[in-house]
Coordinates of C-alpha atoms in Angstrom, one line a residue:
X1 CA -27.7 -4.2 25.9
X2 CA -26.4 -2.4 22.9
X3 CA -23.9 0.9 23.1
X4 CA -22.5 3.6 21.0
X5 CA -19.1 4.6 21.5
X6 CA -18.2 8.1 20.0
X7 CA -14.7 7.6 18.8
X8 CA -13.5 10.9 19.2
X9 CA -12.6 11.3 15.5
X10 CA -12.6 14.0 12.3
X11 CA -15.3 13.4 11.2
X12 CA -17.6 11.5 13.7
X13 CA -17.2 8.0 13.7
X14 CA -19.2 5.7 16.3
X15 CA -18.8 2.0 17.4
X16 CA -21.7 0.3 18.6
X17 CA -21.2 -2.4 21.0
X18 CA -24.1 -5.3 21.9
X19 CA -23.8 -7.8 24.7
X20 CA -26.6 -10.9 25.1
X21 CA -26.1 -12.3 28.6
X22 CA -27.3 -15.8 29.2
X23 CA -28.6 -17.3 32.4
X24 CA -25.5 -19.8 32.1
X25 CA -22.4 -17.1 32.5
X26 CA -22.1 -16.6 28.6
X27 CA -21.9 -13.3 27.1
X28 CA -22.4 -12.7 23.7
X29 CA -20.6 -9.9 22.6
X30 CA -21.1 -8.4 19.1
X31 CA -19.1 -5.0 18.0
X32 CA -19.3 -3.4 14.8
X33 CA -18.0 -0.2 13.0
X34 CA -19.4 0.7 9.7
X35 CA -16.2 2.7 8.3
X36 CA -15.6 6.1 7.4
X37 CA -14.7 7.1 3.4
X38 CA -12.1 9.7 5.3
X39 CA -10.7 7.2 7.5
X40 CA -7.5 5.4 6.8
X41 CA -5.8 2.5 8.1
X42 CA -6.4 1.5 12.1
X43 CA -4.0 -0.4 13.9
X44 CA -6.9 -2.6 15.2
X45 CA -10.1 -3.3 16.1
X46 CA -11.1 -5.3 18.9
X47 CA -11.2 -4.2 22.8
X48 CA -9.4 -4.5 25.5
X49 CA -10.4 -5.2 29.2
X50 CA -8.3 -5.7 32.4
X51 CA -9.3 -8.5 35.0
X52 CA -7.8 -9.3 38.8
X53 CA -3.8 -10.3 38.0
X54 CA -4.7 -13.3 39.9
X55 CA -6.1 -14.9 36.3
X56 CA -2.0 -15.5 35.3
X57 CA -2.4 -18.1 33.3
X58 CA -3.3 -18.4 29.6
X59 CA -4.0 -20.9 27.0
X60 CA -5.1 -20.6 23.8
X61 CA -5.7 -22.9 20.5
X62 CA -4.2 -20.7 17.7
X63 CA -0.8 -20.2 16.6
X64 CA 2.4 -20.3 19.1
X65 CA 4.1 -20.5 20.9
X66 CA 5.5 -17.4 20.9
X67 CA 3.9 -14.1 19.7
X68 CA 2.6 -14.1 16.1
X69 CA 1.1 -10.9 14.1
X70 CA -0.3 -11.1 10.8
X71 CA 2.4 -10.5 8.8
X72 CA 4.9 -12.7 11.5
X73 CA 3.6 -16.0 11.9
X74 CA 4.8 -18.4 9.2
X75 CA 7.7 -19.6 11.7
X76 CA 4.6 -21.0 14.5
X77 CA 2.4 -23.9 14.5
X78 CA -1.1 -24.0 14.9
X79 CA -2.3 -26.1 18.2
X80 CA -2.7 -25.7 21.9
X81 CA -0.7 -23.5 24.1
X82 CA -0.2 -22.5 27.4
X83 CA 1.9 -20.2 29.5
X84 CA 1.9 -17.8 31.9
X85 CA 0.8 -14.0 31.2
X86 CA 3.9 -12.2 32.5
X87 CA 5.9 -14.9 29.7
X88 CA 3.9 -13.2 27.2
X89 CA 5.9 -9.6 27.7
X90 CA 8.7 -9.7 25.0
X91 CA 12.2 -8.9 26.6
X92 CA 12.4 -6.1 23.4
X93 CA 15.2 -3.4 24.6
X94 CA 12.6 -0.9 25.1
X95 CA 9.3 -2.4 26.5
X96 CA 6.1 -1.5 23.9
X97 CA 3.3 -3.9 22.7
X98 CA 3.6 -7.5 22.4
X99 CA 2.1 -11.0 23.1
X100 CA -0.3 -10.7 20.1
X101 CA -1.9 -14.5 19.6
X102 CA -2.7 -15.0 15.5
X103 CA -5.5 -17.1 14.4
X104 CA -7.4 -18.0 17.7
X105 CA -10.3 -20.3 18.0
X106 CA -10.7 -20.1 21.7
X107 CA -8.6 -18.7 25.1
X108 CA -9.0 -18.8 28.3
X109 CA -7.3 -17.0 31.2
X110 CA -7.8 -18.3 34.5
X111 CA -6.5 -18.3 38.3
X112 CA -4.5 -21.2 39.6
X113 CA -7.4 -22.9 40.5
X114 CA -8.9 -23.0 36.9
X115 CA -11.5 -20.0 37.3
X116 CA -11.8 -17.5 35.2
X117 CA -13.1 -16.6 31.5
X118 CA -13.0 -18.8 28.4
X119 CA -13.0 -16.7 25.1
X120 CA -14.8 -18.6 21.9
X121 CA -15.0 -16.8 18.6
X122 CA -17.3 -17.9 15.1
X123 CA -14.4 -16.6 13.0
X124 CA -10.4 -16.5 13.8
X125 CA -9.2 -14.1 16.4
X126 CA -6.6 -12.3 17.3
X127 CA -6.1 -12.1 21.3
X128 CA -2.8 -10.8 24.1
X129 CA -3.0 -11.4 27.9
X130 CA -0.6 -9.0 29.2
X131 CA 0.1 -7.8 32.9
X132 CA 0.4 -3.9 31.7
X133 CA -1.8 -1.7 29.6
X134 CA -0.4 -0.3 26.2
X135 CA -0.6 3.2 28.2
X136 CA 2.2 1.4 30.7
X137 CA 4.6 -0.1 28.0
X138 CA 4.6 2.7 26.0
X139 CA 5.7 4.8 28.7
X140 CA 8.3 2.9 30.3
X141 CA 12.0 3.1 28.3
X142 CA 13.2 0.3 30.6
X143 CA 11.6 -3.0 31.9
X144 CA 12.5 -1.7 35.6
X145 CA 10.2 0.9 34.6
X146 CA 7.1 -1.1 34.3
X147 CA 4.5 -0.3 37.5
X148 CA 3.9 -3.7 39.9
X149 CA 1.3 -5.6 38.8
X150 CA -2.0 -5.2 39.5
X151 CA -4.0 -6.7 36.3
X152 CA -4.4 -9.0 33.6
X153 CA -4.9 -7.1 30.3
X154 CA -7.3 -8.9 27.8
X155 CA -6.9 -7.8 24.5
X156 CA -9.2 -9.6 21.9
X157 CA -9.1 -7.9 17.9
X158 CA -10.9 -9.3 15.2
X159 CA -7.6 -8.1 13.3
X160 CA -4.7 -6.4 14.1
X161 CA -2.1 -4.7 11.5
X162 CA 0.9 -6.1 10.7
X163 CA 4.7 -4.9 11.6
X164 CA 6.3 -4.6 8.4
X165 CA 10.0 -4.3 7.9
X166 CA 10.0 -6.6 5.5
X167 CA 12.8 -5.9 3.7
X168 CA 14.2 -3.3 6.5
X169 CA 13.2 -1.7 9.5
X170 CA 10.9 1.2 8.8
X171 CA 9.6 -0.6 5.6
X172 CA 5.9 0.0 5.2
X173 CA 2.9 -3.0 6.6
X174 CA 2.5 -4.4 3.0
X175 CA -1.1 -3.5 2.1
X176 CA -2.9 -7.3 2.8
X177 CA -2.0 -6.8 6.6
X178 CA -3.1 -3.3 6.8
X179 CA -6.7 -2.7 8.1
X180 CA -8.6 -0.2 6.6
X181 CA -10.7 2.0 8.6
X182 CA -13.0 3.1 5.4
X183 CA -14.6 -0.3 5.8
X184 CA -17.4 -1.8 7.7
X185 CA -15.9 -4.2 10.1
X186 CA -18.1 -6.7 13.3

């Protein structure tokens, strides 16, 4: 099954999004985005899906075992990890988007009784389990703020931007961790 996304964009952009399901539980999931001359830079591209908050549990072979972005991962280790999703919200003063996982080979987020979904990739990922949506982070100022939980987020990008501040905060994402949206991407 194969879909197009309109991307609500100046000037049209589509995604299109394919999904092979196999008799044994596997899905094959394909996405791809054939870039815009217009477009600049997009903070990622990958998709995001939210599951029961019963699946609490992550591990994940890629770098750890804290959160790593492009740009902020020479301080972790590649191996395998494990923790709980709620560990994966940074206490940051103001709650906003974290828990990104560099250089992924395979996650999987699962109940306590070890059901749940295993994520394999060809190429290096980048992946977050969270218990809120970027929509609820964004809008909270305080942690206290945050709604109960109801969810596991799965976020899985083929790449992510970096942070920058490299030098200082508000310093630009040096250009080899930017992602440019005027390129084909899958």
């Amino acid at each position: 099954i194969t879909y197009t996304y309109d991307l609500s964009t100046r000037p049209k952009a589509f995604c299109n999004v394919s999904y092979t399901v196999f008799g044994d539980g596997e899905i094959k999931v394909k996405m791809t985005y054939d870039g815009k001359s217009d477009f600049s830079n997009m903070p990622a591209f990958g998709m995001t899906w939210k599951v029961p908050a019963d699946y609490e549990n992550l591990e994940w072979y890629g770098n750890g075992p804290w959160e790593t972005y492009g740009d902020r991962k020479h301080g972790a280790r590649l191996g395998i990890f494990s923790n709980k999703v709620k560990d994966n919200v940074a206490a940051y003063v103001i709650p906003q988007e974290c828990g990104n996982k560099t250089d992924v080979r395979w996650a999987k987020v699962t109940d306590n009784q070890g059901f749940g979904l295993e994520i394999v990739a060809k190429e290096n990922i980048e992946l977050s389990a969270l218990p809120y949506t970027s929509h609820e982070l964004e809008n909270a100022y305080h942690h206290y703020e945050l709604p109960p939980v109801h969810h596991t987020v799965i976020t899985v990008n083929k790449k992510q931007m970096g942070v920058g501040g490299d030098d200082s905060w508000g310093a630009p994402v040096l250009p080899e961790y930017l992602l440019p949206g005027n390129q084909p991407i899958e």
